[in-house]
Amino acid sequence: MSTMGFVSKGISAIIALAFLGVYAISVVEIRFGEPTYIMLSSIADAIFRDFVLAFEVLAILLFAALIGAVYLARKNGGDA
């Protein structure tokens, strides 16, 4: 193997170890507070009263994505 291969693998290993170290420190140092409980009815009220327009737009976008996926699957010879 060439010298460049060893250098690039060494740099990759150092970067991977750095990310692993940051992740490990993050997991060890995290402090959780007391759990907070939210009533499911308050979430439903927020979705269907305060954010109803965003909820409907998201539903339409997801439906359009579903139709597009079916179209692409049929175009490529799938049995969707």
PDB file of C-alpha atoms in Angstrom:
ATOM      1  CA  MET A   1       0.000   0.000   0.000  1.00  0.00           C
ATOM      2  CA  SER A   2       1.269   3.479  -0.755  1.00  0.00           C
ATOM      3  CA  THR A   3       2.266   6.076   1.810  1.00  0.00           C
ATOM      4  CA  MET A   4      -0.785   8.196   0.936  1.00  0.00           C
ATOM      5  CA  GLY A   5      -3.030   5.283   1.884  1.00  0.00           C
ATOM      6  CA  PHE A   6      -1.466   5.055   5.329  1.00  0.00           C
ATOM      7  CA  VAL A   7      -1.647   8.820   5.814  1.00  0.00           C
ATOM      8  CA  SER A   8      -5.299   9.042   4.809  1.00  0.00           C
ATOM      9  CA  LYS A   9      -6.194   6.074   7.034  1.00  0.00           C
ATOM     10  CA  GLY A  10      -4.313   7.668   9.923  1.00  0.00           C
ATOM     11  CA  ILE A  11      -6.095  10.986   9.471  1.00  0.00           C
ATOM     12  CA  SER A  12      -9.425   9.174   9.219  1.00  0.00           C
ATOM     13  CA  ALA A  13      -8.682   7.261  12.418  1.00  0.00           C
ATOM     14  CA  ILE A  14      -7.762  10.463  14.279  1.00  0.00           C
ATOM     15  CA  ILE A  15     -10.951  12.198  13.142  1.00  0.00           C
ATOM     16  CA  ALA A  16     -13.047   9.157  14.078  1.00  0.00           C
ATOM     17  CA  LEU A  17     -11.457   9.012  17.539  1.00  0.00           C
ATOM     18  CA  ALA A  18     -12.057  12.744  18.014  1.00  0.00           C
ATOM     19  CA  PHE A  19     -15.744  12.354  17.184  1.00  0.00           C
ATOM     20  CA  LEU A  20     -15.973   9.311  19.444  1.00  0.00           C
ATOM     21  CA  GLY A  21     -14.361  11.295  22.266  1.00  0.00           C
ATOM     22  CA  VAL A  22     -16.769  14.203  21.870  1.00  0.00           C
ATOM     23  CA  TYR A  23     -19.694  11.777  21.825  1.00  0.00           C
ATOM     24  CA  ALA A  24     -18.446   9.939  24.923  1.00  0.00           C
ATOM     25  CA  ILE A  25     -17.947  13.185  26.845  1.00  0.00           C
ATOM     26  CA  SER A  26     -21.412  14.349  25.831  1.00  0.00           C
ATOM     27  CA  VAL A  27     -23.006  11.135  27.074  1.00  0.00           C
ATOM     28  CA  VAL A  28     -21.085  11.103  30.360  1.00  0.00           C
ATOM     29  CA  GLU A  29     -21.595  14.785  31.179  1.00  0.00           C
ATOM     30  CA  ILE A  30     -25.310  15.045  30.413  1.00  0.00           C
ATOM     31  CA  ARG A  31     -27.533  15.835  33.386  1.00  0.00           C
ATOM     32  CA  PHE A  32     -31.209  15.046  33.267  1.00  0.00           C
ATOM     33  CA  GLY A  33     -33.698  17.068  35.270  1.00  0.00           C
ATOM     34  CA  GLU A  34     -36.965  15.940  36.707  1.00  0.00           C
ATOM     35  CA  PRO A  35     -39.298  14.524  34.054  1.00  0.00           C
ATOM     36  CA  THR A  36     -42.144  16.757  33.012  1.00  0.00           C
ATOM     37  CA  TYR A  37     -45.481  15.292  32.079  1.00  0.00           C
ATOM     38  CA  ILE A  38     -47.706  16.762  29.401  1.00  0.00           C
ATOM     39  CA  MET A  39     -51.309  15.815  28.974  1.00  0.00           C
ATOM     40  CA  LEU A  40     -52.028  14.254  25.601  1.00  0.00           C
ATOM     41  CA  SER A  41     -55.128  16.389  25.261  1.00  0.00           C
ATOM     42  CA  SER A  42     -53.019  19.565  25.398  1.00  0.00           C
ATOM     43  CA  ILE A  43     -50.869  18.283  22.536  1.00  0.00           C
ATOM     44  CA  ALA A  44     -53.978  17.467  20.511  1.00  0.00           C
ATOM     45  CA  ASP A  45     -55.431  20.913  21.247  1.00  0.00           C
ATOM     46  CA  ALA A  46     -52.222  22.577  20.081  1.00  0.00           C
ATOM     47  CA  ILE A  47     -52.089  20.565  16.854  1.00  0.00           C
ATOM     48  CA  PHE A  48     -55.735  20.890  15.877  1.00  0.00           C
ATOM     49  CA  ARG A  49     -56.354  24.438  17.120  1.00  0.00           C
ATOM     50  CA  ASP A  50     -53.138  26.445  16.992  1.00  0.00           C
ATOM     51  CA  PHE A  51     -51.275  24.634  14.215  1.00  0.00           C
ATOM     52  CA  VAL A  52     -54.126  23.351  12.058  1.00  0.00           C
ATOM     53  CA  LEU A  53     -52.879  25.091   8.892  1.00  0.00           C
ATOM     54  CA  ALA A  54     -49.367  23.668   9.231  1.00  0.00           C
ATOM     55  CA  PHE A  55     -50.853  20.239   9.997  1.00  0.00           C
ATOM     56  CA  GLU A  56     -52.988  20.308   6.848  1.00  0.00           C
ATOM     57  CA  VAL A  57     -50.139  21.562   4.642  1.00  0.00           C
ATOM     58  CA  LEU A  58     -47.917  18.779   5.946  1.00  0.00           C
ATOM     59  CA  ALA A  59     -50.632  16.210   5.234  1.00  0.00           C
ATOM     60  CA  ILE A  60     -50.941  17.454   1.640  1.00  0.00           C
ATOM     61  CA  LEU A  61     -47.160  17.390   1.143  1.00  0.00           C
ATOM     62  CA  LEU A  62     -46.906  13.841   2.474  1.00  0.00           C
ATOM     63  CA  PHE A  63     -49.773  12.748   0.230  1.00  0.00           C
ATOM     64  CA  ALA A  64     -48.054  14.331  -2.794  1.00  0.00           C
ATOM     65  CA  ALA A  65     -44.815  12.531  -1.889  1.00  0.00           C
ATOM     66  CA  LEU A  66     -46.706   9.240  -1.680  1.00  0.00           C
ATOM     67  CA  ILE A  67     -48.255   9.774  -5.113  1.00  0.00           C
ATOM     68  CA  GLY A  68     -44.844  10.716  -6.537  1.00  0.00           C
ATOM     69  CA  ALA A  69     -43.251   7.581  -5.090  1.00  0.00           C
ATOM     70  CA  VAL A  70     -45.959   5.382  -6.610  1.00  0.00           C
ATOM     71  CA  TYR A  71     -45.548   7.146  -9.971  1.00  0.00           C
ATOM     72  CA  LEU A  72     -41.773   6.637  -9.955  1.00  0.00           C
ATOM     73  CA  ALA A  73     -42.135   2.986  -8.945  1.00  0.00           C
ATOM     74  CA  ARG A  74     -44.552   2.307 -11.803  1.00  0.00           C
ATOM     75  CA  LYS A  75     -42.419   4.262 -14.267  1.00  0.00           C
ATOM     76  CA  ASN A  76     -39.422   2.056 -13.444  1.00  0.00           C
ATOM     77  CA  GLY A  77     -41.405  -1.141 -13.975  1.00  0.00           C
ATOM     78  CA  GLY A  78     -42.445  -1.873 -10.406  1.00  0.00           C
ATOM     79  CA  ASP A  79     -45.780  -3.406  -9.445  1.00  0.00           C
ATOM     80  CA  ALA A  80     -46.769  -0.652  -7.039  1.00  0.00           C
TER      81      ALA A  80
END
